[in-house]
Coordinates of N, CA and C in Angstrom, one line a residue:
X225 N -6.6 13.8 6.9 CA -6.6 13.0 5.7 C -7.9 12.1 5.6
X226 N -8.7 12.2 4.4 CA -9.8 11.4 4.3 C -9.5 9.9 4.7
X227 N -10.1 9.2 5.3 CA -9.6 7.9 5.6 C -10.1 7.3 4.3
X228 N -10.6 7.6 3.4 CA -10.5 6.4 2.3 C -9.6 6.6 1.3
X229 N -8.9 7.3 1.2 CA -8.2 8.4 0.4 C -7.0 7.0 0.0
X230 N -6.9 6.8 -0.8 CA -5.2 6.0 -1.2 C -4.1 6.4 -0.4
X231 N -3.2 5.9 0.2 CA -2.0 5.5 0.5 C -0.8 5.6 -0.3
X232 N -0.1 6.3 -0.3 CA 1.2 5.6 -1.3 C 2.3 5.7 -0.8
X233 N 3.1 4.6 -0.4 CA 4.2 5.2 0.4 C 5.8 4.6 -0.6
X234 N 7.0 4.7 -0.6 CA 8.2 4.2 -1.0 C 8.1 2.8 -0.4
X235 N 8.2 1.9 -1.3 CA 8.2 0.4 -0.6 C 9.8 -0.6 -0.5
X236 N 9.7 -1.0 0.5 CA 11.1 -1.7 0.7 C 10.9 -3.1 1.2
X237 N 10.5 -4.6 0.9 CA 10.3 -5.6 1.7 C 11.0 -5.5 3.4
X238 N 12.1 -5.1 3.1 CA 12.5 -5.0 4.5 C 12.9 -4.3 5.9
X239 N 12.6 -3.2 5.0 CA 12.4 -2.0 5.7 C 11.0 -1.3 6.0
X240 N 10.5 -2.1 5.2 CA 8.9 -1.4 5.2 C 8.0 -0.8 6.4
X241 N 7.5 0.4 6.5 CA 6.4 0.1 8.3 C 5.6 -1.0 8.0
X242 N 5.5 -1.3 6.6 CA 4.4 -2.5 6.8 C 4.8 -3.8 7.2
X243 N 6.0 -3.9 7.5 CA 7.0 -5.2 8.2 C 6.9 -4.9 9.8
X244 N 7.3 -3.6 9.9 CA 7.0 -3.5 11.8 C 5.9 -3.3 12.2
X245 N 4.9 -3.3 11.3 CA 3.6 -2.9 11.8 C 2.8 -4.0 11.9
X246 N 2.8 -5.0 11.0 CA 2.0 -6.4 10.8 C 0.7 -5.4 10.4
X247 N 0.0 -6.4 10.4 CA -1.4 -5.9 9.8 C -2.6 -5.0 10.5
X248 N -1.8 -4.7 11.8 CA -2.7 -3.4 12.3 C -2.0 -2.3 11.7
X249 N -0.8 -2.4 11.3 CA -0.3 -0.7 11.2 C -0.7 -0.8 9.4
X250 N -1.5 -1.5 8.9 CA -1.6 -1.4 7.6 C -2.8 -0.2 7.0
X251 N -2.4 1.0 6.6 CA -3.7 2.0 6.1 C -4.3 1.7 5.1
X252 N -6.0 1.4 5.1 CA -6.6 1.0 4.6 C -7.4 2.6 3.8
X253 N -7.1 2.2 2.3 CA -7.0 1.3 1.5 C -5.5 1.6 1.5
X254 N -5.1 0.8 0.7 CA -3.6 0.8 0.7 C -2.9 0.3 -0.8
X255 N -2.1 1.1 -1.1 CA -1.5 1.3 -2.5 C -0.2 0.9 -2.5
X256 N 0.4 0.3 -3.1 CA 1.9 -0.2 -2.9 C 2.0 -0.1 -4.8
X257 N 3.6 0.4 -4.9 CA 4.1 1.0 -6.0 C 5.3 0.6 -6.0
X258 N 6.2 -0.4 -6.6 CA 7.6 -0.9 -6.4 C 7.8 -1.3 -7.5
X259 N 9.7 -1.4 -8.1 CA 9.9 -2.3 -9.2 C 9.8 -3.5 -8.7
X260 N 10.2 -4.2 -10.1 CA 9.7 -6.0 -9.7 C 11.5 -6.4 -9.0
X261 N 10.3 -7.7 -8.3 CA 11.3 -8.2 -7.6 C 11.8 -7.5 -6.0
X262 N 10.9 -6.6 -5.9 CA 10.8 -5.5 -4.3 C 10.4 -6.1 -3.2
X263 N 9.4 -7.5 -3.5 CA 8.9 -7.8 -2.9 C 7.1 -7.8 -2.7
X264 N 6.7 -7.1 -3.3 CA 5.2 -6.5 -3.5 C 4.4 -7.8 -3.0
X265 N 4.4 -8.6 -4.0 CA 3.4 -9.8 -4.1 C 3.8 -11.0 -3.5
X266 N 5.0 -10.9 -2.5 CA 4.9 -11.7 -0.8 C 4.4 -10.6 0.0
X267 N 4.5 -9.8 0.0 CA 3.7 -8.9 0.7 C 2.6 -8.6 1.2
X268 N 1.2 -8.6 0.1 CA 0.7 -8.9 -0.4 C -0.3 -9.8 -0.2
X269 N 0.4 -10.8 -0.2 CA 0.0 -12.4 0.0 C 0.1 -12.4 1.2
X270 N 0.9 -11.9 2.3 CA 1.0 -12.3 3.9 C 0.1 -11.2 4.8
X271 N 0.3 -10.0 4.1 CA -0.8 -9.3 4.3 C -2.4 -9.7 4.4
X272 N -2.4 -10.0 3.3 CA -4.6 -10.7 2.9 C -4.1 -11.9 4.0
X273 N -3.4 -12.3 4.3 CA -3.9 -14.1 4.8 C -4.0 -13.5 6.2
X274 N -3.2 -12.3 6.3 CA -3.3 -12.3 8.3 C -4.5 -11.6 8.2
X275 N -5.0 -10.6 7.3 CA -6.5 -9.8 7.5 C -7.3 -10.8 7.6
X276 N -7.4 -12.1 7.1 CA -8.2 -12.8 7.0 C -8.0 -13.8 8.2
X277 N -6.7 -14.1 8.8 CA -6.7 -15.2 10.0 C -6.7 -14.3 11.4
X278 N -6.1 -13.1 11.4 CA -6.4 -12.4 12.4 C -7.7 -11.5 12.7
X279 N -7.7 -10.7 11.7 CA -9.2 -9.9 11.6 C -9.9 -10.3 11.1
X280 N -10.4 -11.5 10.8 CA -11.4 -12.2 10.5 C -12.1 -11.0 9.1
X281 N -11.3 -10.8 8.4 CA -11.9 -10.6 7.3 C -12.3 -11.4 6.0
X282 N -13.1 -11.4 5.5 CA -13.6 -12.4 4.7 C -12.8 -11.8 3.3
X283 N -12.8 -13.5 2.2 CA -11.6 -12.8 1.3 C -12.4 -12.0 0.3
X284 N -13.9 -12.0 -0.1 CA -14.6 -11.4 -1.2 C -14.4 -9.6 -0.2
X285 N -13.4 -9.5 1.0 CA -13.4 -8.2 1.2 C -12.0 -7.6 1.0
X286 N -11.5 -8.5 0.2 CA -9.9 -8.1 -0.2 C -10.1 -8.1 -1.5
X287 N -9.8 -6.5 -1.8 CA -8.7 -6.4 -3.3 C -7.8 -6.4 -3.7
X288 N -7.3 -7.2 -4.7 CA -5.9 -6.9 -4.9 C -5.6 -6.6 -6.6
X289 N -5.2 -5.7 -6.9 CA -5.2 -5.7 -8.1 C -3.7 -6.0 -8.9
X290 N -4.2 -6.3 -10.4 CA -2.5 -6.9 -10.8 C -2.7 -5.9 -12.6
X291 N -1.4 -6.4 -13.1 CA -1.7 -5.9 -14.4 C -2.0 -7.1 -15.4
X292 N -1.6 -8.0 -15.4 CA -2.1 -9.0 -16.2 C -2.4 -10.0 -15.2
X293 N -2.8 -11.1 -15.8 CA -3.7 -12.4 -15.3 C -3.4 -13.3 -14.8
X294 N -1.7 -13.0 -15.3 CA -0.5 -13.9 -14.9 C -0.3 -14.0 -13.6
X295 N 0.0 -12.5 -13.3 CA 0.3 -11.9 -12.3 C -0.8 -12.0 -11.1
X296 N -2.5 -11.9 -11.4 CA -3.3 -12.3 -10.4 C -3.2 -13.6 -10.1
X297 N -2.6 -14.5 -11.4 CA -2.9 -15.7 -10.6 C -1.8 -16.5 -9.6
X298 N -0.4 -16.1 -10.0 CA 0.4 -15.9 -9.2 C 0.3 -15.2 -7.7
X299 N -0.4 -14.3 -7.4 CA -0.8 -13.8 -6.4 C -2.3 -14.7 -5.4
X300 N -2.9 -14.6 -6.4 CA -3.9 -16.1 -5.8 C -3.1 -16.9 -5.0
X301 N -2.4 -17.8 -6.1 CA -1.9 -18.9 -5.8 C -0.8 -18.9 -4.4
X302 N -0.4 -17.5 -4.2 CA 0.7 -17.3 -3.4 C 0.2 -17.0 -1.9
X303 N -1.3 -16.5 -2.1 CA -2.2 -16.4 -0.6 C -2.8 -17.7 -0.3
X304 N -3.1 -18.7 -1.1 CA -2.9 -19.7 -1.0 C -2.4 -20.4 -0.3
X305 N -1.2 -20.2 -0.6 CA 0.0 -21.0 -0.3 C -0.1 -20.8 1.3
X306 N 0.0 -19.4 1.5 CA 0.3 -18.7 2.4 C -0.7 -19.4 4.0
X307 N -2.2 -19.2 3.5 CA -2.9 -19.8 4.3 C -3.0 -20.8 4.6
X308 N -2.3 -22.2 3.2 CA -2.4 -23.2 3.7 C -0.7 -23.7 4.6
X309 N -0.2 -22.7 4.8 CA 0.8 -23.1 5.9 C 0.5 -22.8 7.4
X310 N -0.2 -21.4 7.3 CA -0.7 -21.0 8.4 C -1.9 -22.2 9.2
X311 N -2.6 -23.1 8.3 CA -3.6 -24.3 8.7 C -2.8 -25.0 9.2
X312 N -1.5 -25.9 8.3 CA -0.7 -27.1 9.0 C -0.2 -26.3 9.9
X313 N 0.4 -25.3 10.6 CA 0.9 -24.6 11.8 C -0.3 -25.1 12.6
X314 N -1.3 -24.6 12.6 CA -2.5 -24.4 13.7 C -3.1 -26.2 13.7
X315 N -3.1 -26.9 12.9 CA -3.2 -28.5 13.2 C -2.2 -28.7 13.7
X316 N -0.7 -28.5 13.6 CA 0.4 -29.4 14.0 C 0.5 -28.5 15.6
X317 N 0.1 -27.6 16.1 CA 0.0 -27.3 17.7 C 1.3 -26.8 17.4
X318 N 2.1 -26.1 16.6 CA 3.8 -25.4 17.0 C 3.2 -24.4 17.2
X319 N 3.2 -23.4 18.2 CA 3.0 -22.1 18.4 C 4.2 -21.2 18.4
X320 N 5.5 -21.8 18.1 CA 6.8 -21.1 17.7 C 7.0 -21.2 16.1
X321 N 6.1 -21.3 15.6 CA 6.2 -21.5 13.9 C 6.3 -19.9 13.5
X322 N 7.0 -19.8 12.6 CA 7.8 -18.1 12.0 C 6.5 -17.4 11.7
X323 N 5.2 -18.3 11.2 CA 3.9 -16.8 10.7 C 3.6 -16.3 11.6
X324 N 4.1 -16.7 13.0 CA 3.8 -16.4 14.5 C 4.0 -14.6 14.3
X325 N 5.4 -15.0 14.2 CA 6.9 -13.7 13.6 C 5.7 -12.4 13.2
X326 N 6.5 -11.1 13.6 CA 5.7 -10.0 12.7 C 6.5 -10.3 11.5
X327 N 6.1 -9.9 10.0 CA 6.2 -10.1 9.2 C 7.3 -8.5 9.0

């Protein structure tokens, strides 16, 4: 398989490989395809923040695409979120805090 080739697999928030895998078992690029409410965009959002706190990838190296604007900014706002809990974890010294958790 070409490694740049899209990905598309059946998505389940909680069944997902991409829940047992954490963000190494993630194939890059990666396409996710679900009705709403599946979970996509917590996914998503916990996904980019670990690429970015674990693999030190920078965020102008994440895409994420949406269908409306609404929906990017919701997704923004939700890696946001995301990272600024992972910061109070790493100030407050809990190293048993749940983003620890595979996702």
């Amino acid at each position: 398989m070409d490694e740049h080739a899209p990905v598309s697999a059946s998505f389940d928030a909680v069944t997902s490989p991409l829940r047992r895998g954490g963000a190494d078992g993630v194939p890059h690029p990666l396409l996710i395809e679900a009705s709403a409410g599946s979970g996509k965009t917590w996914t998503l959002a916990h996904l980019s923040a670990r690429f970015m706190v674990e693999d030190d990838v920078e965020p102008h190296e994440i895409l994420l695409l949406t269908f409306t604007r609404d929906a990017a900014r919701q997704l923004r706002s939700r890696v946001r979120d995301r990272l600024d809990d992972i910061i109070g974890v790493l100030e407050s010294g809990d190293s048993d805090a749940p983003w620890l958790d595979p996702f």
